[in-house]
């Protein structure tokens, strides 16, 4: 038996069989899940984009905010599932607006007190929706608290400082930045990016987590701003 | 349960007779001197395990590859036709019997406790019992003997014929040692063998498909043959890469078996396990991701007054219809998701427009018309197994080409989209919780029978309407479906649906 095993034909065919199976396992366990995950992110992005048409009338904020948020999180050395959580939260942060009447969302005149309450409820509504989805349950917290402020003046729970989940603290900075530099029904004149950065810097320690602001400014300093501008022009 | 057409049953029994004949002929022609017991038993055991593996491991029977085929092909060129036939017959029948035992004990356990929990033994039993459940599959109707005998017999036919071809083109049976000229004495004849077996399988299933009317088609036998052609292209073409892999693996098995003995099975089963893992993984991941998108989308739509309960009912109706029309397992699996998602594209449209009962402004109308495309966009990225995006994209497309989204030229609307369209309209017409408003076309005066509120006039295509309050009736909805059959709706879907209503398989809130 042994001498036959060392026959070159048999050895070659056996090695072929083994490498085929190795390749197959690699494709199904590494390449396929990565491909599916990218597809999933695209689906969620499209879903978020559908909600955006109702909110701001322009599409692409969720995607841009998600990219920026992930970049900031990476600077802060967040990795793995935690990074994914933050990305999903960034994409889904405003899906609660899907159930808020457009008449309120798109209103250009100042909101009444009760209308403002309704708009504020998008954080809780969105978190409830996300919590119902098996894959995304753990991102619900980030969605819920993305309008909290460092000094406790935010909503819905008036959390302050480190009580606010880190993902939400990052999201607060990036989504505010995006809102400042883009046109919305209630502010028709967007800020220039450097002005918005100044604004964010001024908010450090008041509205925003100083560490997050530092990381955020680092990201923009590294040419992200340029990339963002290019993306907008394209 | 409907009974199978007589031609189909005759065909099945003819296969049984032919298989018997072929077995007898090979036994006469290839006289077996001393039977190589050990090899026969090894191949038999491997074939048996592979049968269990094929039918058992996937809960939904959705795996498209059969690891038992390459084992039988290799057996045919190692031990020769008569023994190959005998061992594939034995192993497939044994797999059925084991499946039956598993099935019966599953029944026992199910009645004693409340279903299988995390117990691995029970999970195995459940998997094994699938071997038998497949024979009970209601989508292939007929008497049980026909099913039990029919499947092994069609296997015998393809393996027997393939091994005869192998011998005829100069293949040598490897049990006597590798031939001098390995290319013309083994490899090329082997490719002929595998090709014959695959062609036999395709021909047999195509014939069964032609004789067993799956969807009612126009154009008689010729129409059905054309349909089968399309079906074969659709199901077989994507499988060609994996078929080639199977041929390759089987070739390796035959080559390695003589020097390595049973180890050859271990070595060559690894690529097959990897391939199976790939399909399983693909389906599992797609379902998981689609599930989360569906759940999320359902939550988002839940608060809309116009969808309360509607999505769920559409999903249920669509699934029932898909079963009724005997669509593929994949379609049945995914159509309820598509039903839940069909209007997700409306998520960005303001409530004011959605609930408007008067005439829509042109730009509002444009917004509404975009919703199938937007919805399709959302899940188009996750279309790995089935083209679900198109089911959603065409749920407002009429059978005669009207409706939206606009398209040019001949468009093949997927039957799943037609199913969702019928379920959607029927539910809109019978939902008494919705605003019971009558719809009247402002251009042609057409009034649907029921509280049906199409976005576009079914008669003249105009988008103008007046509405007023009326009660709804089931009969009105039925009349409306009947009237739209062939123009707005797919006639086969409508007739299946009306049949379901007649059998009281559809529950509606109105009388
Ligand atoms: Fe928000
Ligand atoms: Fe629709």
JSON list of N, CA and C and ligand atoms in Angstrom, two decimals, chain A residues 94 122 146-147, ligand 1:
[
{"chain": "A", "resi": 94, "resn": "UNK", "atom": "N", "xyz": [-31.88, 57.73, 11.55]},
{"chain": "A", "resi": 94, "resn": "UNK", "atom": "CA", "xyz": [-33.09, 58.52, 11.36]},
{"chain": "A", "resi": 94, "resn": "UNK", "atom": "C", "xyz": [-34.27, 57.74, 10.80]},
{"chain": "A", "resi": 122, "resn": "UNK", "atom": "N", "xyz": [-38.37, 60.70, 17.07]},
{"chain": "A", "resi": 122, "resn": "UNK", "atom": "CA", "xyz": [-37.79, 59.81, 16.06]},
{"chain": "A", "resi": 122, "resn": "UNK", "atom": "C", "xyz": [-36.65, 58.97, 16.63]},
{"chain": "A", "resi": 146, "resn": "UNK", "atom": "N", "xyz": [-28.57, 59.26, 19.74]},
{"chain": "A", "resi": 146, "resn": "UNK", "atom": "CA", "xyz": [-27.73, 60.04, 18.85]},
{"chain": "A", "resi": 146, "resn": "UNK", "atom": "C", "xyz": [-28.00, 61.55, 18.90]},
{"chain": "A", "resi": 147, "resn": "UNK", "atom": "N", "xyz": [-28.99, 61.96, 19.67]},
{"chain": "A", "resi": 147, "resn": "UNK", "atom": "CA", "xyz": [-29.21, 63.40, 19.86]},
{"chain": "A", "resi": 147, "resn": "UNK", "atom": "C", "xyz": [-28.94, 63.85, 21.29]},
{"chain": "C", "resi": 1, "resn": "LIG", "atom": "FE1", "xyz": [-31.85, 62.22, 14.13]}
]
